[in-house]
Tab-separated table of C-alpha atoms in Angstrom:
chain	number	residue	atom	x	y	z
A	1	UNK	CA	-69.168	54.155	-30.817
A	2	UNK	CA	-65.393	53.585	-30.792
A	3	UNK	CA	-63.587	54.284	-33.452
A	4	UNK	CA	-61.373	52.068	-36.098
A	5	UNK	CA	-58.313	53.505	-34.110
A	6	UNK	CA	-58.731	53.105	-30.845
A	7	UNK	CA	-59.993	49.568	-31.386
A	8	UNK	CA	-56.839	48.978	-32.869
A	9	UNK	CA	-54.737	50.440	-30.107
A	10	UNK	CA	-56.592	48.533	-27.550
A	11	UNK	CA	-56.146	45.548	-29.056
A	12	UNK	CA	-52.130	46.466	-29.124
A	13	UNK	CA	-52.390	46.912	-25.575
A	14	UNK	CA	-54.309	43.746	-24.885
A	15	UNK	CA	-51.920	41.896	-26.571
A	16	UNK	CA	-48.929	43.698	-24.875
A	17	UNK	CA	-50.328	42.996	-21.639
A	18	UNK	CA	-50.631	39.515	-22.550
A	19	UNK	CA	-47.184	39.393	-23.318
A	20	UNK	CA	-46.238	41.251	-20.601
A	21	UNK	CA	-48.368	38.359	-18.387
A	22	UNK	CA	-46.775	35.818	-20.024
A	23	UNK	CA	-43.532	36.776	-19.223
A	24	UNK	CA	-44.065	36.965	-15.575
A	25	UNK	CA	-45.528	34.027	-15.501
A	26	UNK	CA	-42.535	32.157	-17.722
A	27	UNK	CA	-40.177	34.391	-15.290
A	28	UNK	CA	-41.784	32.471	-12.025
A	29	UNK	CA	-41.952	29.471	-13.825
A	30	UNK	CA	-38.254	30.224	-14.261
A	31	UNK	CA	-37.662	31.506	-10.744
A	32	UNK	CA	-39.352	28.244	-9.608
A	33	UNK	CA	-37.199	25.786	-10.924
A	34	UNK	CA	-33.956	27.614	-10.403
A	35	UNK	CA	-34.901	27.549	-6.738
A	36	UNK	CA	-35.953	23.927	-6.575
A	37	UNK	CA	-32.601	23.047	-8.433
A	38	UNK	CA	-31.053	25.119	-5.985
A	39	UNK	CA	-31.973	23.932	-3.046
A	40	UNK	CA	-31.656	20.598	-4.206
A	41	UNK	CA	-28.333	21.220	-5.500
A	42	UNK	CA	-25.084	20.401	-3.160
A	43	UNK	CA	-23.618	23.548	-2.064
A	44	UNK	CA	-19.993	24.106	-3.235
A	45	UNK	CA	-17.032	24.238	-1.002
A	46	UNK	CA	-13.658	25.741	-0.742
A	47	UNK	CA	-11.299	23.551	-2.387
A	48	UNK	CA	-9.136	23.537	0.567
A	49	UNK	CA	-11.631	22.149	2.904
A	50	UNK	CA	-10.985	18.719	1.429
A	51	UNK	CA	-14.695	17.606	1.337
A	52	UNK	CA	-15.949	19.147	4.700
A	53	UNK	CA	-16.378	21.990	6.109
A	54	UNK	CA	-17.258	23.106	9.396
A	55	UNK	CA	-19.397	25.124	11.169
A	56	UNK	CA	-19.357	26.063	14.890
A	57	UNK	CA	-22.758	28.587	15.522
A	58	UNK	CA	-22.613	30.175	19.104
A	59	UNK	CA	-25.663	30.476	21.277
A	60	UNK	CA	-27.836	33.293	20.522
A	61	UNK	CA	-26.150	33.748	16.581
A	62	UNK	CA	-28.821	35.259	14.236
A	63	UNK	CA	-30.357	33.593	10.882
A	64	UNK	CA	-28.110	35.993	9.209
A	65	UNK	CA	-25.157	35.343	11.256
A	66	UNK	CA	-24.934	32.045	10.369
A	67	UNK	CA	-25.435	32.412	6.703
A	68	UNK	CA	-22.661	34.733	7.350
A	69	UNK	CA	-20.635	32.105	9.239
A	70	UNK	CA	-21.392	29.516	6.681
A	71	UNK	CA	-19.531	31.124	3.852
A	72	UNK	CA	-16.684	32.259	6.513
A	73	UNK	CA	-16.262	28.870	6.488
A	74	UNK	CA	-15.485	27.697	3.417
A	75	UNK	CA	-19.493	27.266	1.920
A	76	UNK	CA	-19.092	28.772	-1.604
A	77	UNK	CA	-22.455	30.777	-2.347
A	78	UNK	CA	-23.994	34.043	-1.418
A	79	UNK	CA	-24.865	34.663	2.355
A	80	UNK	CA	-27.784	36.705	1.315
A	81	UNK	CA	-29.010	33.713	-0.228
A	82	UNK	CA	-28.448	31.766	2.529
A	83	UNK	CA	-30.609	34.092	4.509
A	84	UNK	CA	-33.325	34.220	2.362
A	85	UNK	CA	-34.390	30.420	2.097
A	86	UNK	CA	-33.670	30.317	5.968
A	87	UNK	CA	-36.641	33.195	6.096
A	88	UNK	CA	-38.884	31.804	3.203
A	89	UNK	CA	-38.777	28.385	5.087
A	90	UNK	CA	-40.225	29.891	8.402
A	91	UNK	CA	-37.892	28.248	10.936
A	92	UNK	CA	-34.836	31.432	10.666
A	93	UNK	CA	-35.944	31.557	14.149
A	94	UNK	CA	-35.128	27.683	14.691
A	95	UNK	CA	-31.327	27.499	13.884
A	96	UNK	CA	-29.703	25.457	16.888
A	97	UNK	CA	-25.869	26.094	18.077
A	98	UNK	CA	-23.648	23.654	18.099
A	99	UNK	CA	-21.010	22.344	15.566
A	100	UNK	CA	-21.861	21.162	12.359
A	101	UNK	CA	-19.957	19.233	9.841
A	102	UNK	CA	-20.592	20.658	6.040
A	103	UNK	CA	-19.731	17.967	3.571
A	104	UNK	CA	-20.008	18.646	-0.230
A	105	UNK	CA	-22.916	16.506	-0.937
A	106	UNK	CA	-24.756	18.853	1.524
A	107	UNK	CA	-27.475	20.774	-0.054
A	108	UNK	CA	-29.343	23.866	1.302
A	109	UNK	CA	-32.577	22.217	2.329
A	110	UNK	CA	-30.467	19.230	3.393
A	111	UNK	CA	-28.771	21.814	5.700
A	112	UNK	CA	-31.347	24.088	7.140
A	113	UNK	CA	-33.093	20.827	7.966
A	114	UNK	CA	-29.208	19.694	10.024
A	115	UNK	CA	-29.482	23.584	11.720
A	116	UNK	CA	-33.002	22.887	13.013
A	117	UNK	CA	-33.076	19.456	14.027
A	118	UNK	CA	-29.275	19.793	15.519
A	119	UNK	CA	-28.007	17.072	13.918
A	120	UNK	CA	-24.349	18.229	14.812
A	121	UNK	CA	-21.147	16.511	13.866
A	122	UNK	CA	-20.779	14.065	16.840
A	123	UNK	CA	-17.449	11.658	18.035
A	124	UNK	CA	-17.648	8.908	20.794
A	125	UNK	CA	-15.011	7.859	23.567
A	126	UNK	CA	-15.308	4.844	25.723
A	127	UNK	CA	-13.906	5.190	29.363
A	128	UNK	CA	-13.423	1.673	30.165
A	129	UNK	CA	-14.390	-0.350	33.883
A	130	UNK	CA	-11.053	-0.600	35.962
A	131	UNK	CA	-9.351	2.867	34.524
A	132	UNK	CA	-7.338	5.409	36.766
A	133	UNK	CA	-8.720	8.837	36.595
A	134	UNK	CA	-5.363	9.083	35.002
A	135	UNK	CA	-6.017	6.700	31.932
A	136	UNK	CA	-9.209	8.856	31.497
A	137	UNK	CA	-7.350	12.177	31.281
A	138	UNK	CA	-4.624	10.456	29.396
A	139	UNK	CA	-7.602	9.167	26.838
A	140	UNK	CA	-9.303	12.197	26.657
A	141	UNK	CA	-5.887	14.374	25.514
A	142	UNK	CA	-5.705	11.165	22.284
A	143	UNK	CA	-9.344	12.102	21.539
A	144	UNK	CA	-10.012	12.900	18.237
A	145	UNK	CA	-11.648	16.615	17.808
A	146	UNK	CA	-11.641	17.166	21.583
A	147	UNK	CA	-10.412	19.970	22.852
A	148	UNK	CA	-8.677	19.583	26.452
A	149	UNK	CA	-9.480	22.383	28.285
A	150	UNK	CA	-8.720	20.984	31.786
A	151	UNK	CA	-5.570	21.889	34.452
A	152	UNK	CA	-2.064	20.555	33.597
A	153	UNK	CA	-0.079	18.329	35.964
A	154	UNK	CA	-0.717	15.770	38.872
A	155	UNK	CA	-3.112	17.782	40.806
A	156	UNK	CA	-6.783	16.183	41.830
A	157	UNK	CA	-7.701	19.182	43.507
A	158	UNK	CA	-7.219	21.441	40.944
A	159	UNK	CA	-8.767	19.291	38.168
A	160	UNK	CA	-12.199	18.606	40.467
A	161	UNK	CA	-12.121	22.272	41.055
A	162	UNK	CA	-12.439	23.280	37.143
A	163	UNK	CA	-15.191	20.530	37.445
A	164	UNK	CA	-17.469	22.489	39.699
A	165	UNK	CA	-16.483	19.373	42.441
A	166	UNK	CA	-13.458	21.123	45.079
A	167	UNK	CA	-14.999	18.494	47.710
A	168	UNK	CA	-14.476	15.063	45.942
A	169	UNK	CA	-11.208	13.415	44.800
A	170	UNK	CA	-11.182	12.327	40.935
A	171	UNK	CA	-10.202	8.594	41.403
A	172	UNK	CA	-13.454	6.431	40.305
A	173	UNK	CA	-15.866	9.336	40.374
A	174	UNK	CA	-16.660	8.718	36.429
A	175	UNK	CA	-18.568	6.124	34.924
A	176	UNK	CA	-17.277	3.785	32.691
A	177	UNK	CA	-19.460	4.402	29.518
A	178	UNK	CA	-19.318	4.940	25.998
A	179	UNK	CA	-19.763	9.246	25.541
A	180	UNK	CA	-20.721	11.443	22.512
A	181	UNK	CA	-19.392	14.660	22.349
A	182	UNK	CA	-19.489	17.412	19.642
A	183	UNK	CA	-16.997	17.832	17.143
A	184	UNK	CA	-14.388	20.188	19.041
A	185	UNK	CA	-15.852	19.989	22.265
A	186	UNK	CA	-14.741	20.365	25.323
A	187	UNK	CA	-12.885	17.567	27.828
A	188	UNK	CA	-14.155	19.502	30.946
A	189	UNK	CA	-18.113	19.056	29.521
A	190	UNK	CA	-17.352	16.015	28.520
A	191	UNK	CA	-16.094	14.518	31.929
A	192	UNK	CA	-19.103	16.324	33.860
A	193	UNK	CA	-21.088	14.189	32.375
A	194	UNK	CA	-19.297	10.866	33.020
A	195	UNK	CA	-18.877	12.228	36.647
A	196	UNK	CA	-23.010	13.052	36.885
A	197	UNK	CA	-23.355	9.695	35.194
A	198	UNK	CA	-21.835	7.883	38.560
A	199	UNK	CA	-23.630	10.039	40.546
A	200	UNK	CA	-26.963	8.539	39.604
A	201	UNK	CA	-25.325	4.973	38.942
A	202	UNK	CA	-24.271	5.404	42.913
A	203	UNK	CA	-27.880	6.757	44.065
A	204	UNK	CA	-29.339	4.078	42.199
A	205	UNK	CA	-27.273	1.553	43.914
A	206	UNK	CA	-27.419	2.581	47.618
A	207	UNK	CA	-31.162	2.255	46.730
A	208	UNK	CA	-30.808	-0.842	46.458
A	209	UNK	CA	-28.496	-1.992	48.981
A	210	UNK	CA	-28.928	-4.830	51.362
A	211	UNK	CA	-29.486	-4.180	55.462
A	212	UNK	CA	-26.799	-4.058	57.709
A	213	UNK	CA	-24.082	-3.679	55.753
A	214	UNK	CA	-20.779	-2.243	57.322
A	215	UNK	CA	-20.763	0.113	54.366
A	216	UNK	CA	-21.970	3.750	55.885
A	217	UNK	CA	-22.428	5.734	53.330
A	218	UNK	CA	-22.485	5.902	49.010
A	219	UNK	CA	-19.029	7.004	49.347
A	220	UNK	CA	-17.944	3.964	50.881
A	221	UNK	CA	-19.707	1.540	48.655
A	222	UNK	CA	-18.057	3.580	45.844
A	223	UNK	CA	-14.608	2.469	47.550
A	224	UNK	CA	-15.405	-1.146	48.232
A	225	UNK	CA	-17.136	-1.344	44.347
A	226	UNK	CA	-13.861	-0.123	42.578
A	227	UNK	CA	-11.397	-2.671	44.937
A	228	UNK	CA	-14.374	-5.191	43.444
A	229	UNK	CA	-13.462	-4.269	40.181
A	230	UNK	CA	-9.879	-4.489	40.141
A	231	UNK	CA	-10.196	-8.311	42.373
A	232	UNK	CA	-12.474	-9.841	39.947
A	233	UNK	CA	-12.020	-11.363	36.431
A	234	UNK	CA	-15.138	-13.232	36.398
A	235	UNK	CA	-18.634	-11.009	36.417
A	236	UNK	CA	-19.963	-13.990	38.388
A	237	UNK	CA	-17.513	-13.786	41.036
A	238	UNK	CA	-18.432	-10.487	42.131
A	239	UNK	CA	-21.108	-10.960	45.095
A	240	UNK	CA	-18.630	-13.536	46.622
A	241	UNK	CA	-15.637	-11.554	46.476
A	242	UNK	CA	-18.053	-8.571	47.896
A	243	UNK	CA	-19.225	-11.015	50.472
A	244	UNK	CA	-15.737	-12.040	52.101
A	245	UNK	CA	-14.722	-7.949	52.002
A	246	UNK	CA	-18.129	-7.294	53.696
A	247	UNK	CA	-17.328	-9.923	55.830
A	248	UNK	CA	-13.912	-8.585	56.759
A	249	UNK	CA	-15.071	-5.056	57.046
A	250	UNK	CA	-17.883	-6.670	59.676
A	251	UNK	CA	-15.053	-8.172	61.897
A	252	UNK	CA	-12.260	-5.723	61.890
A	253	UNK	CA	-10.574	-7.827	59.733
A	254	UNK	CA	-7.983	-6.054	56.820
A	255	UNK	CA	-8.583	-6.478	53.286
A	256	UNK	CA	-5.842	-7.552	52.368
A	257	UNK	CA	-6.161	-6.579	48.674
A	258	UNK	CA	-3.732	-6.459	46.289
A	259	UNK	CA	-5.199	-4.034	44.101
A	260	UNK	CA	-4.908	-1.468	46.723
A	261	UNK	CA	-1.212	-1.727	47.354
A	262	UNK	CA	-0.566	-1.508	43.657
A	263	UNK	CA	-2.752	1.606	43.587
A	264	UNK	CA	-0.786	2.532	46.543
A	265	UNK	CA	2.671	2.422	45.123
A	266	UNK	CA	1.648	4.612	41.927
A	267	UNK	CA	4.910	4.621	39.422
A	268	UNK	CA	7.156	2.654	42.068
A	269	UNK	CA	5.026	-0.434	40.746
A	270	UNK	CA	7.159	-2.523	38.470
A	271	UNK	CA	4.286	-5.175	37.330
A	272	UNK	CA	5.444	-7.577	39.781
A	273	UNK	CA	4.204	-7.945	43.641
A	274	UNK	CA	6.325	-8.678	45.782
A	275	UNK	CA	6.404	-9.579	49.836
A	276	UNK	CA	8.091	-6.070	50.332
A	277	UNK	CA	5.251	-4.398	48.338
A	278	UNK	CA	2.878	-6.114	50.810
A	279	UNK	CA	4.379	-4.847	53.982
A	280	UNK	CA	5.133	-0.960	52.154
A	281	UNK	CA	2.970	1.432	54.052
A	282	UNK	CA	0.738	3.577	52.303
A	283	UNK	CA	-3.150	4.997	53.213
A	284	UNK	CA	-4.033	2.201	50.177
A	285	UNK	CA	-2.300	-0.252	51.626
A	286	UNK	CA	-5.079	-2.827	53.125
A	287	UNK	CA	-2.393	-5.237	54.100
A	288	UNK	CA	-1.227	-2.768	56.456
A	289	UNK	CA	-4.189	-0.750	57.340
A	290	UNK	CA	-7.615	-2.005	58.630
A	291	UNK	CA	-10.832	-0.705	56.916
A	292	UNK	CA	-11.436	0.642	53.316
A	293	UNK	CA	-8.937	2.898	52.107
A	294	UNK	CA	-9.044	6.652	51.835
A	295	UNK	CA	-10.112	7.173	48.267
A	296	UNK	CA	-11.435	4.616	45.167
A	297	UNK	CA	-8.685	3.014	43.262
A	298	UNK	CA	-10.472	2.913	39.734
A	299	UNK	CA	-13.660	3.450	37.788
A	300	UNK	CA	-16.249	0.744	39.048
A	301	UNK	CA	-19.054	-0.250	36.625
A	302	UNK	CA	-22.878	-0.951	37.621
A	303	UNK	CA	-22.435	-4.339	38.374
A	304	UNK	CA	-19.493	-3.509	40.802
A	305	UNK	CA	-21.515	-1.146	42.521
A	306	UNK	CA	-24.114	-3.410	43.003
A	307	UNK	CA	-22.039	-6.150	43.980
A	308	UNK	CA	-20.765	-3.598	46.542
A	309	UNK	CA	-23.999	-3.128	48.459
A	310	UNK	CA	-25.860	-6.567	47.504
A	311	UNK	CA	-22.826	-9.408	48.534
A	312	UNK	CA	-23.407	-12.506	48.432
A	313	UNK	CA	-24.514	-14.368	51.230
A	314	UNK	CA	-21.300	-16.869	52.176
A	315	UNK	CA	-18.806	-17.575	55.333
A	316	UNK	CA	-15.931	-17.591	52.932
A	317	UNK	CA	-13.255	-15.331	54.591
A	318	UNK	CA	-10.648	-15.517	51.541
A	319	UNK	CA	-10.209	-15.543	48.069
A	320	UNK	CA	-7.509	-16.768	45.464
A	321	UNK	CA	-7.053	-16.499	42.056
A	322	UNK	CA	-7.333	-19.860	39.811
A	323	UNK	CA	-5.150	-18.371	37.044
A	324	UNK	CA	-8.251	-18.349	34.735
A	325	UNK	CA	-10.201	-15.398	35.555
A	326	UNK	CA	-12.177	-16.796	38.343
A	327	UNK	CA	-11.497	-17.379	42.104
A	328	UNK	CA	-11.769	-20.193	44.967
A	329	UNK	CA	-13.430	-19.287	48.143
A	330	UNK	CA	-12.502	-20.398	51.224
A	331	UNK	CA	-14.058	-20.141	54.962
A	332	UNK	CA	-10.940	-20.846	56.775
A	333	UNK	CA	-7.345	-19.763	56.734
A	334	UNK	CA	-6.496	-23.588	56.342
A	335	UNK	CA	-8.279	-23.944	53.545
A	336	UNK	CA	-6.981	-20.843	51.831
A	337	UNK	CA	-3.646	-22.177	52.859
A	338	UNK	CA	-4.863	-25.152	50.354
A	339	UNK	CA	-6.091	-23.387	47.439
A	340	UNK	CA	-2.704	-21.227	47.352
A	341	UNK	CA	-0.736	-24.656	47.100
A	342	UNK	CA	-2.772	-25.560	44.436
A	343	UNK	CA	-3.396	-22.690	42.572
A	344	UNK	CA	-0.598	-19.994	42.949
A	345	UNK	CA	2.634	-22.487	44.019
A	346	UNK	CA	0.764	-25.454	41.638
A	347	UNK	CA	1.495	-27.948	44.307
């Protein structure tokens, strides 16, 4: 039988245990909601980062590492922290490089779920149809948050060789496309892709090309697609003005484009063509030289490069401009002779 007092001191140690119970459990309960309101909450920043912050994570950087980074950074709250909800969610292991962009209404499930999926701070540059592999560098250097990593100077050998290319000239070997790129990326990464962008663009269209066409190779159909671009202002002038240059090219006949003499004639070019322009020798020049010149003279689009290797089927010979973006055709030299009077001397 137990006795008066020791009933009474178990029942003080019941009710301390309860207590004792209770308080762990209101302590969770506590714990609980500070780290839902935590994780819900936006993390603070460094009042100097103006709003954003951000974060660059290296390949092969550790859960902890990038806590670490994060409040290098300018993230105001404890690393450890950090660390902890990335290994309580499971997916420490799941953290992707790449630059981020921390802005202040960017909470800590908010950005565990930006580290895993790789949603990384992300600008866009359009390289336009017709450009100079010189209006592409000179774009890429105005690029906002793009770091240009690539040679200085006038040098096309140099600048394919930091491309991984030392065989091909620059000139038109990048399509013209609209390009993401990460937030402080790199212009060398950047035009690797536009240049493995033509590549399949120019498979894709020697696929497709017609039969017997004087063109011998993708090379050349890159060549006769970027004088295409530069002749044309009307899309649906393109498979004539490719027919009368594949008709030329069948012949013997010269080009005769004026595209490639002012591609020729670089900064000697003063806007304005003239007869002596014409009859100024250079490896462009297709007034002076017979065939398709040594190099591209600009960035051709798809429907260039189709146009190059699917012409239209036509006799026409030569080509004039109308003055409003499209062209007249003509078979003979006597009827070009016609459609100049008309449309260039407005006779």
């Amino acid at each position: 039988m137990i006795g008066p007092r020791l009933s009474q001191r178990c029942k003080s140690v019941f009710r301390t245990l309860k207590w004792l119970l209770l308080a762990v459990l209101a302590s969770a309960v506590l714990l609980a909601a500070l780290a839902a309101w935590w994780l819900q909450r936006p993390l603070p920043l460094e009042p100097q980062a103006q709003g954003v912050v951000d974060l660059v994570i290296e390949p092969g950087t550790s859960a902890r590492g990038v806590a670490r980074l994060l409040v290098q950074s300018g993230v105001q709250t404890s690393p450890e922290l950090l660390f902890l909800w990335f290994r309580a969610s499971g997916q420490a292991h799941r953290l992707q490089a790449g630059t981020y962009e921390i802005d202040a209404q960017t909470s800590p499930r908010a950005l565990l779920r930006k580290l895993v999926e790789g949603e990384q701070a992300l600008r866009r540059i359009t390289l336009l149809e017709g450009w100079t592999y010189h209006q592409v560098l000179q774009a890429l250097r105005q690029a906002e948050y793009l770091r240009f990593d690539l040679p200085a100077g006038d040098d096309p050998a140099a600048l394919m060789r930091a491309l991984g290319l030392p065989h091909a000239h620059p000139e038109g070997r990048f399509f013209p496309d609209t390009y993401s790129y990460p937030k402080n990326g790199y212009a060398s990464a950047l035009l690797r892709q536009a240049a493995q962008a033509m590549e399949r663009q120019l498979a894709q269209a020697w696929a497709q090309r017609q039969p017997n066409l004087p063109l011998r190779n993708p090379d050349e159909a890159l060549i006769l697609a970027s004088i295409i671009e530069r002749e044309t202002g009307l899309a649906s002038d393109r498979p004539m003005v490719s027919g009368v240059f594949n008709n030329r090219l069948r012949i013997g006949m010269r080009l005769q484009a004026d595209p490639t003499v002012v591609y020729g004639l670089g900064p000697r070019f003063d806007e304005r063509l003239r007869r002596i322009h014409l009859e100024t020798d250079t490896p462009w020049n297709t007034y002076t030289r017979a065939g398709l010149p040594p190099t591209p003279i600009a960035m051709p689009g798809m429907a260039s490069l189709l146009a190059a290797v699917q012409p239209a089927d036509t006799q026409a010979m030569y080509f004039v401009a109308r003055g409003d973006g499209s062209s007249a055709f003509s078979r003979t030299y006597a009827e070009h002779n016609v459609a100049i009077r008309r449309y260039i001397l407005n006779q």
